[in-house]
Amino acid sequence: MSLLPKTTADFGSTEYWNSFFRKRGKQAFEWYGEYPELCGHLHKYIKPKDELLVVGCGNSKLSMDLYDVGFKKITNIDISPVVIKQMQDANRTTRPEMTWNQMDATAMSFPNESYSVVLDKGTLDALFTDNTEPVVTTVRKYFSEIARVLRTGGRYVCVSLLQEHILREIVDHFPAHHFMLRIVRCAEAGLKQPENDDSSSLVVFAVVATKFKALPMRVLELCLAGDQMERVQRPEELIAAIASAQKAAMVCNGLARGSIAGMAEVSLDLFHPAEKQIPRYTIHVLDKAPSRGSGKYAAFIVPQGRETEWLFATPAGRQKLQQSANFDRLAVVTMHRGQRYEDLETVKDELGESVKSLAPAGITGAIPYLSIGAEVGRRETIHAGHSALSGEYVVEEIIGDNGKLLRRLIFLANQSVVQSEATLRMSRVRGSRAPQKVVDPGYLACQHHLYMTIGVQLAVKLAEGNTQAVTPVAIIGLGGGGLCTFVRECLKTTTITAIEIDEEIERVAVKYFGLKLDDRLRVVIDDGVHFLATEVARSARYGALLFDVDSKDPTVGMSCPPAAFIESDVLANARKLVGAEGLFVLNLVCRNDGLREATVQRLKHAFRYVLSYKLDEDVNEVFYCTDNEHLRDATSWQEQLRTAADDVNRLARKEKLTREPELVDLSDFVSALKM
């Protein structure tokens, strides 16, 4: 520890290095890995016939190892006369053809074009301590000298940590001076920990700058994993990719050195080297306080199609998963759309090194992999499209629990949320010989839709004394149309107007989610707030009005509905549209207690009677609001909603929408209602 410099400026001084090598004596100091970790890369760019100049050689064994495997034409230089004398004495008889010279790499005495390769292992990093003017001037003299002593077609091979100021100078300088620039990550060298335990993991790179007389265009290449070389168009792309690799290594190093128990989980995206746009995997790492669990560390692979489930899609869900798995550290791995996965064993092989890099210190042996079953799951995109309002989206099919085939609408801007979901079954369709996939109208992906349906049935019961044969219902928010379809098929005495701001979503609902438009169900393309005002202006009336619309603003603590829908004037319009007899039903998803309380107060200001039902497993809360005097107290509410829920259970069975004895547990539902 005492041999480390006190300030980074020391790295550039002759005095520092003389002192360093005197103290260290004959023991080699390998900053960025040794020959075994670097040879796989070096042998690609240095051949035995090359005349090789090693600049800032120090007492590294790298020159000696290269000599011993057949590289005989090696000249070594260093600014420190102490180390040069040491290396001359050590190699005089065993490596007689190798030469050692005390020389300043920024002012070399070699003739022009003397060498085919200049090898630099950490010397640039030692020179380039900061980006002050004197240091930058020295570095540019160094680069100029390298260009001078290299032959055309020769390579400057520099092993470096590539701090940002160093990388930017390399990217600016070499392409501008007719060098082709290639940067390769030396993963094996990075795995070798430095001697001081408090430092971060080293991310080691090999810079290969090839000299040409002239280049018609700038050539930048990058390889961060494997052997896949990528041509990069813009310097900023290259800089950003290297910064990302360095940050990931820092995170892995931190995870290896300590626990994040009690802190937020750490998430990393893993990319295939040839595909930088779409992550191949995302890994969420969670820690809990050391316990007497079944083990220290495991990885859990989430099957395709299951990643949107609460248990895997949310931090709280993943914490519950970790508790159930009973490991001190759990890496939860999800797979991404747009990628193909052969099988679970292939996925494990791909993840092997990455999962190992996230292990806590002291883990040895095989890391256990957990999953649901032995398959990677199935996910098939049957349609991809673009919405002017919501961006790119996909309609995909996945295999769910018990082999159930599910069809989902996913907005790619928020891939962890299923916008709409339907179950499919095989059925014979008129005009078709073979069974076809058809949407099951009785499937409700969102549990709150069932309780909103109960609200519609309550409105139907309240309107039975009126002369109307049917109860008009308005639903703000269409999505895939699951709620509209269920209400239409279950409650036959209703007509439904669905209001959807995005006409693309209407097309998707009709084509892929079984939405049927006729005299009982129509869709109006309009902004919901504007629709309400227009309907009030024409004195329209609805027996039930439902708000089931998502917010697109993730910064607000309320994801449903958008803030505009709970403004006082909008709720006043809702009150006018249902009149003194009808029912307003709101689906509220709010994680902010203060915002929820403010919403409740606005509802109570707009309606005389307000009741809520909080779903157990979801964050959804359904509010029933009315001015109807038949619902003036808690007992009336409970009796009326019990009857409505019982009606929904009975009608769903009658219309063959379910095989369950009852969709709603009446006792649990009624007891959970709050006035």
XYZ file of C-alpha atoms in Angstrom:
675
model
C 0.000 0.000 0.000
C 2.865 2.417 0.755
C 4.106 2.177 -2.835
C 1.022 3.862 -4.291
C 1.343 7.549 -5.226
C -0.236 10.168 -2.992
C -1.458 12.265 -5.916
C -2.081 11.423 -9.553
C 0.434 14.084 -10.629
C 3.236 11.855 -9.289
C 2.626 9.447 -12.156
C 4.299 11.829 -14.591
C 7.554 12.487 -12.675
C 10.916 10.767 -13.154
C 11.570 11.110 -9.403
C 8.428 9.192 -8.544
C 9.301 6.269 -10.788
C 12.937 6.089 -9.640
C 11.740 5.976 -6.047
C 9.055 3.459 -6.901
C 11.416 0.965 -8.570
C 14.095 1.303 -5.845
C 11.529 0.384 -3.207
C 10.050 -2.415 -5.229
C 13.355 -3.925 -6.264
C 13.122 -6.938 -8.570
C 9.437 -7.652 -7.995
C 7.484 -6.959 -11.204
C 4.583 -4.545 -11.064
C 1.736 -5.361 -13.458
C -0.810 -2.572 -13.519
C -3.201 -3.965 -16.118
C -2.806 -7.711 -16.202
C 0.030 -9.909 -17.289
C 0.880 -11.727 -20.499
C -1.629 -14.606 -19.986
C -4.505 -12.115 -19.677
C -3.352 -9.925 -22.587
C -1.864 -12.379 -25.087
C -5.180 -13.189 -26.790
C -5.429 -9.567 -27.895
C -1.736 -8.765 -28.384
C -1.135 -11.674 -30.760
C -3.782 -10.289 -33.120
C -1.852 -7.071 -33.621
C 1.787 -8.046 -33.001
C 3.545 -10.737 -35.048
C 6.947 -12.382 -34.387
C 8.476 -10.673 -37.451
C 7.524 -7.198 -36.145
C 10.139 -4.826 -34.845
C 8.611 -3.901 -31.519
C 9.210 -0.827 -29.365
C 7.931 -1.038 -25.790
C 7.576 2.464 -24.311
C 7.563 2.998 -20.526
C 8.537 -0.627 -20.023
C 9.116 -0.365 -16.262
C 9.934 -3.736 -14.747
C 6.945 -5.424 -16.324
C 7.427 -9.034 -17.418
C 5.436 -8.410 -20.589
C 8.516 -7.849 -22.814
C 10.199 -10.932 -21.409
C 7.122 -13.088 -21.926
C 6.782 -11.895 -25.513
C 10.474 -12.637 -26.104
C 10.112 -16.120 -24.641
C 7.274 -17.030 -27.028
C 9.175 -15.928 -30.140
C 9.163 -12.127 -30.389
C 12.918 -11.437 -30.657
C 13.036 -7.914 -32.107
C 12.097 -5.970 -28.988
C 13.439 -2.607 -27.862
C 12.410 -1.316 -24.416
C 12.631 2.276 -23.208
C 11.783 3.931 -19.899
C 12.335 7.342 -18.349
C 13.839 5.751 -15.211
C 17.559 4.849 -15.390
C 17.107 2.761 -12.260
C 14.656 0.349 -13.850
C 16.574 0.191 -17.129
C 19.713 -0.889 -15.231
C 17.665 -3.480 -13.331
C 16.209 -4.927 -16.537
C 19.534 -4.926 -18.387
C 21.146 -6.885 -15.571
C 18.253 -9.327 -15.341
C 18.075 -10.126 -19.069
C 21.638 -9.789 -20.361
C 22.349 -13.501 -20.596
C 18.846 -15.011 -20.830
C 17.490 -12.657 -23.510
C 20.524 -11.290 -25.325
C 18.716 -9.935 -28.418
C 16.405 -7.665 -26.411
C 17.645 -4.115 -25.772
C 16.922 -1.661 -22.957
C 17.416 2.120 -23.251
C 16.838 4.965 -20.827
C 14.841 7.409 -22.918
C 11.983 9.905 -22.723
C 9.131 8.642 -24.927
C 8.167 12.236 -25.737
C 11.610 12.913 -27.268
C 12.975 9.666 -28.698
C 16.286 9.469 -30.548
C 15.250 6.697 -32.972
C 15.157 7.435 -36.708
C 11.846 7.947 -38.481
C 9.816 4.809 -39.259
C 12.046 2.523 -37.192
C 9.338 0.229 -35.841
C 6.268 -1.670 -37.032
C 4.673 -1.755 -33.553
C 4.808 0.563 -30.545
C 3.501 -1.173 -27.405
C 2.346 0.926 -24.462
C 1.098 -0.757 -21.297
C -0.069 1.980 -18.947
C 2.461 4.602 -20.071
C -0.157 6.877 -21.626
C -2.172 6.698 -18.408
C 0.938 7.612 -16.413
C 1.662 10.626 -18.648
C -1.917 11.837 -19.037
C -2.673 12.617 -15.378
C -5.145 15.411 -16.119
C -6.228 17.647 -18.987
C -4.276 20.751 -17.993
C -2.434 22.508 -20.802
C 1.130 21.379 -19.872
C 0.021 17.735 -19.599
C -1.924 17.808 -22.882
C 1.097 19.382 -24.606
C 3.312 16.554 -23.321
C 0.844 13.894 -24.462
C 0.619 15.378 -27.948
C 4.420 15.361 -28.183
C 4.269 11.683 -27.192
C 1.681 10.923 -29.882
C 3.756 12.826 -32.436
C 6.807 10.761 -31.561
C 4.846 7.518 -31.891
C 3.643 8.565 -35.352
C 7.201 9.492 -36.324
C 8.858 6.211 -35.345
C 6.065 4.024 -36.768
C 6.169 2.786 -40.334
C 3.140 3.073 -42.603
C 0.878 0.171 -41.707
C 2.417 0.057 -38.231
C 0.351 -0.164 -35.058
C 0.356 1.748 -31.812
C -1.006 -0.766 -29.291
C -1.856 0.896 -25.993
C -3.197 -0.951 -22.937
C -5.137 1.639 -20.925
C -7.962 2.224 -18.478
C -9.251 4.945 -20.817
C -10.331 7.641 -18.429
C -12.651 9.982 -20.272
C -10.099 12.753 -20.904
C -7.633 10.181 -22.254
C -10.238 8.554 -24.486
C -11.386 11.875 -25.924
C -7.819 12.866 -26.829
C -7.243 9.493 -28.501
C -10.467 9.759 -30.488
C -9.707 13.335 -31.509
C -6.033 12.855 -32.329
C -5.469 9.592 -34.191
C -8.262 9.665 -36.810
C -7.298 13.279 -37.580
C -3.713 12.080 -38.298
C -4.672 9.250 -40.660
C -4.803 6.433 -38.153
C -7.494 3.775 -38.183
C -8.673 3.474 -34.566
C -9.844 0.296 -32.907
C -10.637 -0.133 -29.195
C -11.011 -3.594 -27.662
C -11.958 -4.471 -24.110
C -9.511 -6.870 -22.426
C -11.997 -8.651 -20.200
C -9.499 -11.187 -18.841
C -7.137 -8.438 -17.671
C -9.995 -6.671 -15.920
C -10.739 -9.758 -13.856
C -7.335 -9.500 -12.169
C -7.854 -7.389 -9.059
C -5.357 -4.650 -8.242
C -3.255 -4.981 -5.138
C -4.952 -2.267 -3.095
C -8.204 -3.759 -1.907
C -9.952 -0.406 -1.695
C -9.716 0.361 -5.420
C -12.353 -0.263 -8.043
C -12.235 -3.094 -10.540
C -10.045 -2.280 -13.501
C -11.690 -2.090 -16.909
C -8.784 -2.634 -19.265
C -8.814 -1.733 -22.956
C -6.402 -2.181 -25.843
C -6.244 0.784 -28.198
C -4.973 -0.182 -31.660
C -4.149 2.810 -33.873
C -2.934 1.774 -37.348
C -0.938 4.311 -39.356
C -1.832 5.065 -42.988
C -0.490 7.622 -45.437
C -4.038 8.860 -45.928
C -7.559 7.665 -45.130
C -10.580 8.768 -47.179
C -12.774 8.661 -44.082
C -12.536 8.326 -40.322
C -12.544 4.668 -39.216
C -13.633 3.892 -35.642
C -14.139 0.323 -34.435
C -15.122 -1.102 -31.070
C -15.278 -4.525 -29.452
C -16.574 -4.756 -25.878
C -17.243 -8.505 -25.719
C -16.207 -11.602 -27.623
C -14.674 -11.159 -31.083
C -17.486 -9.137 -32.654
C -16.035 -5.904 -34.035
C -18.456 -3.023 -34.532
C -17.951 -0.065 -36.861
C -18.948 3.136 -35.043
C -19.981 6.237 -36.981
C -19.649 8.948 -34.357
C -16.983 9.450 -31.677
C -19.674 10.086 -29.057
C -21.119 6.606 -29.645
C -17.735 5.052 -28.922
C -17.190 7.217 -25.826
C -20.670 6.411 -24.472
C -20.215 2.658 -24.999
C -16.905 2.618 -23.141
C -18.342 4.724 -20.306
C -21.197 2.226 -19.990
C -18.747 -0.688 -19.703
C -16.752 1.178 -17.057
C -19.881 1.990 -15.058
C -21.050 -1.622 -15.173
C -17.668 -2.792 -13.899
C -17.852 -0.278 -11.073
C -21.283 -1.616 -10.100
C -20.058 -5.223 -10.217
C -17.059 -4.305 -8.104
C -19.292 -2.625 -5.538
C -21.564 -5.647 -5.390
C -18.595 -7.960 -4.915
C -17.271 -5.884 -2.031
C -20.419 -5.327 -0.010
C -24.116 -5.845 0.543
C -26.878 -3.515 -0.666
C -29.326 -4.811 1.937
C -31.666 -2.022 2.963
C -30.899 -0.098 -0.222
C -32.585 0.027 -3.613
C -31.950 -2.885 -5.943
C -29.283 -2.528 -8.649
C -30.318 -3.065 -12.279
C -28.102 -3.752 -15.296
C -28.911 -4.243 -18.964
C -26.860 -6.811 -20.875
C -26.429 -6.369 -24.615
C -25.222 -8.749 -27.282
C -21.999 -7.284 -28.710
C -23.522 -6.999 -32.186
C -26.832 -5.498 -31.003
C -26.561 -2.333 -28.953
C -30.141 -1.093 -29.438
C -32.128 -3.840 -27.706
C -30.959 -5.332 -24.382
C -30.762 -9.099 -24.366
C -31.251 -9.394 -20.620
C -31.976 -7.155 -17.652
C -30.662 -8.240 -14.255
C -32.033 -6.873 -10.979
C -29.801 -7.589 -7.969
C -31.306 -7.625 -4.465
C -29.680 -8.215 -1.095
C -31.125 -8.950 2.303
C -29.398 -9.045 5.648
C -27.385 -12.250 6.093
C -29.589 -14.980 7.417
C -29.737 -18.710 7.841
C -31.174 -19.061 4.380
C -30.550 -21.906 1.971
C -27.585 -20.159 0.365
C -25.692 -16.975 -0.318
C -26.428 -16.305 -3.970
C -28.656 -17.500 -6.806
C -30.022 -16.289 -10.128
C -33.722 -16.461 -11.011
C -34.616 -16.565 -14.724
C -38.072 -15.182 -15.464
C -39.717 -17.012 -18.395
C -40.678 -14.916 -21.404
C -44.132 -13.424 -21.026
C -44.060 -13.518 -17.227
C -41.867 -10.421 -16.792
C -44.892 -8.090 -16.553
C -46.314 -9.911 -13.530
C -46.137 -7.999 -10.261
C -43.787 -10.558 -8.705
C -41.156 -9.922 -11.396
C -41.968 -6.430 -12.712
C -41.841 -4.404 -9.489
C -39.175 -3.900 -6.795
C -41.681 -4.914 -4.119
C -42.551 -8.070 -6.039
C -38.899 -8.995 -6.506
C -38.313 -8.521 -2.775
C -41.122 -10.989 -2.127
C -39.567 -13.373 -4.644
C -36.224 -13.129 -2.846
C -37.840 -13.856 0.505
C -39.528 -16.903 -0.976
C -36.314 -18.119 -2.638
C -34.484 -17.569 0.670
C -31.115 -16.416 -0.699
C -29.074 -13.554 0.729
C -28.507 -12.208 -2.788
C -30.785 -12.858 -5.742
C -30.198 -11.817 -9.353
C -33.559 -11.682 -11.135
C -33.065 -12.027 -14.899
C -35.644 -11.026 -17.505
C -35.494 -11.597 -21.266
C -36.387 -8.951 -23.827
C -38.680 -8.571 -26.798
C -37.006 -8.673 -30.187
C -34.601 -11.406 -29.045
C -34.636 -15.153 -29.662
C -33.740 -17.645 -26.922
C -33.078 -21.294 -27.722
C -33.686 -22.964 -24.378
C -33.023 -22.565 -20.675
C -29.601 -24.202 -20.783
C -28.442 -21.852 -23.548
C -29.663 -18.887 -21.525
C -27.703 -20.116 -18.496
C -24.560 -20.462 -20.607
C -24.970 -16.935 -21.977
C -25.492 -15.500 -18.515
C -22.687 -17.436 -16.839
C -19.948 -14.803 -16.701
C -22.328 -11.897 -16.062
C -24.094 -13.654 -13.201
C -20.724 -14.640 -11.719
C -19.533 -11.020 -11.883
C -22.449 -9.971 -9.662
C -21.687 -12.497 -6.930
C -20.733 -11.360 -3.435
C -17.138 -11.916 -2.352
C -16.261 -15.424 -1.279
C -18.699 -17.277 -3.545
C -17.093 -20.373 -5.033
C -18.453 -23.237 -7.090
C -21.548 -23.355 -9.276
C -24.186 -20.659 -8.850
C -27.704 -22.138 -8.648
C -30.249 -21.051 -11.271
C -33.919 -20.926 -10.357
C -36.945 -20.570 -12.648
C -40.554 -21.600 -13.158
C -40.423 -24.947 -14.918
C -37.694 -25.920 -17.349
C -38.605 -23.693 -20.313
C -37.657 -20.155 -21.326
C -41.297 -19.483 -22.150
C -42.823 -18.484 -25.445
C -43.419 -14.992 -26.762
C -44.557 -14.364 -30.340
C -45.141 -10.932 -31.822
C -48.172 -11.104 -34.117
C -48.315 -7.383 -34.874
C -46.082 -4.360 -34.394
C -47.365 -0.847 -34.977
C -47.077 2.810 -34.163
C -49.480 5.107 -32.361
C -49.130 8.842 -32.847
C -50.012 9.283 -29.159
C -48.322 6.330 -27.466
C -45.446 5.469 -29.781
C -44.348 1.990 -30.831
C -46.400 -0.969 -29.630
C -46.618 -4.715 -30.137
C -49.388 -7.266 -29.943
C -47.849 -10.488 -28.708
C -48.921 -13.941 -27.615
C -47.428 -15.770 -24.661
C -48.037 -18.980 -22.752
C -49.310 -18.193 -19.250
C -50.181 -20.319 -16.241
C -51.518 -23.805 -16.943
C -50.656 -23.493 -20.631
C -53.173 -20.685 -21.170
C -52.587 -18.731 -24.395
C -52.623 -14.977 -23.743
C -52.619 -12.079 -26.186
C -51.237 -8.753 -24.952
C -50.927 -5.157 -26.050
C -47.627 -3.613 -24.913
C -46.451 -0.047 -25.423
C -42.689 -0.255 -25.889
C -42.173 3.017 -24.017
C -43.374 1.193 -20.876
C -42.670 -2.480 -21.486
C -43.228 -3.618 -17.910
C -46.940 -2.746 -18.106
C -49.515 -4.824 -19.969
C -51.888 -2.312 -21.535
C -54.474 -4.945 -22.447
C -54.688 -8.716 -22.215
C -57.053 -11.382 -23.531
C -57.165 -15.167 -23.383
C -57.480 -17.165 -26.574
C -59.169 -20.471 -27.201
C -59.453 -22.637 -30.265
C -62.916 -22.667 -31.788
C -64.551 -23.465 -35.099
C -65.443 -20.282 -36.944
C -68.139 -20.194 -39.607
C -66.523 -20.491 -43.030
C -63.319 -22.052 -41.706
C -62.526 -25.751 -41.759
C -59.837 -25.720 -39.086
C -60.275 -24.382 -35.535
C -59.232 -20.730 -35.172
C -57.965 -18.647 -32.279
C -60.802 -16.614 -30.799
C -60.835 -14.178 -27.898
C -62.619 -15.342 -24.752
C -65.101 -12.563 -23.883
C -65.384 -13.765 -20.301
C -61.742 -13.161 -19.413
C -60.991 -10.068 -17.328
C -57.254 -9.435 -17.194
C -57.698 -6.614 -14.691
C -59.499 -7.596 -11.513
C -60.815 -4.069 -11.008
C -62.889 -4.456 -14.200
C -65.049 -6.985 -12.362
C -65.876 -4.468 -9.626
C -66.523 -1.724 -12.166
C -68.957 -4.139 -13.840
C -70.723 -4.543 -10.491
C -71.109 -0.748 -10.477
C -72.731 -0.897 -13.917
C -75.135 -3.588 -12.715
C -75.998 -1.456 -9.678
C -76.808 1.412 -12.071
C -79.019 -0.977 -14.074
C -80.919 -1.936 -10.899
C -81.318 1.710 -9.884
C -82.772 2.510 -13.324
C -85.297 -0.354 -13.360
C -88.056 1.990 -12.228
C -87.493 4.200 -15.263
C -89.276 3.721 -18.569
C -86.029 3.070 -20.503
C -85.635 -0.516 -21.666
C -81.830 -0.241 -21.590
C -79.286 1.566 -19.439
C -76.808 3.758 -21.370
C -73.230 3.398 -20.124
C -70.202 5.538 -20.990
C -66.675 4.209 -20.413
C -63.738 6.607 -20.701
C -60.740 4.526 -21.812
C -61.014 1.627 -24.258
C -57.653 -0.156 -24.289
C -58.153 -3.592 -25.796
C -61.841 -3.373 -24.987
C -61.897 -6.119 -22.355
C -64.137 -4.206 -19.931
C -66.503 -3.074 -22.695
C -66.774 -6.598 -24.097
C -67.467 -8.154 -20.699
C -70.148 -5.594 -19.789
C -71.776 -6.028 -23.203
C -71.857 -9.844 -22.962
C -72.803 -10.054 -19.286
C -75.289 -7.199 -18.888
C -77.601 -7.457 -21.880
C -79.776 -4.459 -20.943
C -76.982 -1.946 -21.476
C -75.723 0.096 -24.397
C -72.102 1.161 -24.229
C -70.267 4.202 -25.522
C -66.490 3.831 -25.202
C -64.393 6.992 -25.470
C -60.837 6.510 -26.722
C -58.441 9.295 -27.664
C -56.261 7.078 -29.872
C -57.892 5.738 -33.047
C -55.018 3.263 -33.483
C -56.054 1.577 -30.237
C -59.604 1.161 -31.550
C -58.255 -0.630 -34.635
C -56.096 -2.905 -32.463
C -59.032 -3.701 -30.151
C -61.269 -4.689 -33.072
C -58.665 -6.682 -35.027
C -56.780 -8.431 -32.247
C -58.895 -8.340 -29.058
C -62.344 -9.320 -30.258
C -64.097 -5.966 -29.825
C -67.422 -6.045 -31.729
C -69.002 -2.748 -32.710
C -72.763 -2.622 -33.315
C -75.902 -0.870 -32.069
C -75.064 -1.891 -28.478
C -71.391 -0.881 -28.462
C -69.824 2.093 -30.198
C -66.470 3.873 -29.911
C -66.077 7.635 -29.993
C -62.595 8.927 -30.825
C -62.213 11.969 -28.599
C -60.403 13.369 -25.596
C -62.341 12.169 -22.553
C -62.516 15.572 -20.867
C -63.755 17.197 -24.091
C -66.329 14.420 -24.588
C -67.797 14.991 -21.136
C -68.181 18.738 -21.748
C -69.797 18.110 -25.132
C -72.264 15.603 -23.696
C -73.218 17.985 -20.898
C -73.827 20.712 -23.478
C -76.345 18.508 -25.284
C -77.976 17.421 -21.978
C -77.036 13.746 -22.379
C -77.726 11.251 -19.594
C -76.016 7.995 -18.670
C -77.043 5.445 -16.090
C -73.374 4.745 -15.414
C -70.203 6.634 -16.229
C -66.841 4.863 -15.783
C -63.332 6.331 -15.754
C -60.738 3.653 -16.593
C -58.007 5.655 -18.279
C -54.241 5.526 -17.696
C -51.946 8.479 -17.179
C -48.995 8.824 -19.566
C -47.029 10.903 -17.057
C -44.786 8.623 -14.936
C -43.626 11.528 -12.746
C -47.020 11.845 -11.042
C -47.791 9.606 -8.070
C -51.146 8.678 -9.632
C -51.069 6.444 -12.704
C -54.835 6.247 -13.184
C -56.608 8.469 -14.085
C -54.644 11.437 -15.495
C -54.746 14.481 -13.220
C -57.062 16.344 -15.616
C -59.844 13.821 -14.969
C -60.132 14.646 -11.276
C -60.322 18.407 -11.687
C -63.419 19.851 -10.028
C -65.068 20.969 -13.277
C -64.593 17.517 -14.860
C -66.121 15.757 -11.846
C -68.968 18.297 -11.942
C -69.618 17.292 -15.560
C -69.567 13.638 -14.540
C -72.185 14.443 -11.899
C -74.407 16.169 -14.474
C -74.194 13.246 -16.908
C -75.346 10.614 -14.377
C -77.926 12.956 -12.824
C -79.530 12.373 -9.459
C -80.120 8.648 -10.057
C -77.058 7.304 -11.895
C -73.655 6.096 -10.772
C -70.119 7.334 -11.417
C -67.371 4.681 -11.088
C -63.678 5.599 -10.887
C -60.654 3.316 -11.076
C -57.962 5.004 -8.981
C -54.309 3.899 -8.911
C -52.475 6.212 -6.540
C -49.348 5.549 -4.479
C -49.218 9.027 -2.996
C -51.327 9.229 0.178
C -51.669 12.997 -0.003
C -52.788 12.895 -3.621
C -55.258 10.110 -2.877
C -56.788 12.085 0.000
C -57.124 15.170 -2.196
C -58.885 13.034 -4.831
C -61.307 11.625 -2.246
C -62.151 15.135 -1.074
C -62.924 16.214 -4.630
C -65.170 13.193 -5.128
C -67.031 13.985 -1.908
C -67.417 17.588 -3.004
C -68.898 16.523 -6.358
C -71.163 13.686 -5.069
C -73.229 13.301 -1.950
C -72.442 9.625 -1.419
C -69.035 8.001 -2.040
C -67.998 4.407 -1.383
C -64.675 2.675 -2.140
C -63.423 -0.867 -2.573
C -59.669 -1.531 -2.341
C -58.460 -4.623 -4.171
C -56.309 -6.863 -2.005
C -53.530 -7.800 -4.413
C -53.516 -4.747 -6.684
C -52.984 -1.054 -6.120
C -56.349 -0.349 -7.741
C -59.159 1.216 -5.731
C -62.669 1.422 -7.190
C -64.872 4.359 -6.124
C -68.660 4.317 -6.464
C -70.186 7.812 -6.408
C -73.815 8.947 -6.628
C -76.482 11.374 -5.438
C -79.120 8.630 -5.395
C -81.032 8.706 -2.115
C -81.374 4.914 -2.156
C -77.672 4.825 -1.303
C -77.618 7.357 1.489
C -75.955 5.123 4.125
C -73.501 2.248 4.453
C -76.196 -0.372 4.984
C -77.973 0.615 1.769
C -74.712 0.550 -0.160
C -73.803 -2.883 1.150
C -77.232 -4.364 0.391
C -77.395 -2.894 -3.093
C -73.818 -3.830 -4.061
C -74.257 -7.345 -2.648
C -77.290 -7.770 -4.880
C -75.461 -6.329 -7.889
C -72.457 -8.615 -7.299
C -74.747 -11.618 -6.956
C -76.413 -10.609 -10.251
C -73.029 -10.425 -12.004
C -72.109 -13.885 -10.703
C -75.430 -15.299 -11.938
C -75.428 -13.536 -15.315
C -71.805 -14.466 -16.045
C -72.679 -18.141 -15.550
C -75.872 -17.770 -17.603
C -74.027 -16.200 -20.539
C -71.268 -18.842 -20.238
C -68.623 -16.251 -19.493
C -67.257 -18.311 -16.615
C -67.295 -21.828 -15.242
C -66.524 -20.627 -11.732
C -69.302 -20.932 -9.133
C -68.895 -17.219 -8.492
C -66.594 -14.537 -9.842
C -67.034 -12.352 -6.776
C -66.699 -13.551 -3.185
C -69.698 -11.686 -1.814
C -68.746 -11.736 1.850
C -65.194 -10.488 1.240
C -66.391 -7.832 -1.177
C -69.096 -6.412 1.061
C -66.957 -6.428 4.211
C -64.186 -4.491 2.426
C -66.462 -1.653 1.273
C -65.757 1.712 2.901
C -68.165 4.645 3.057
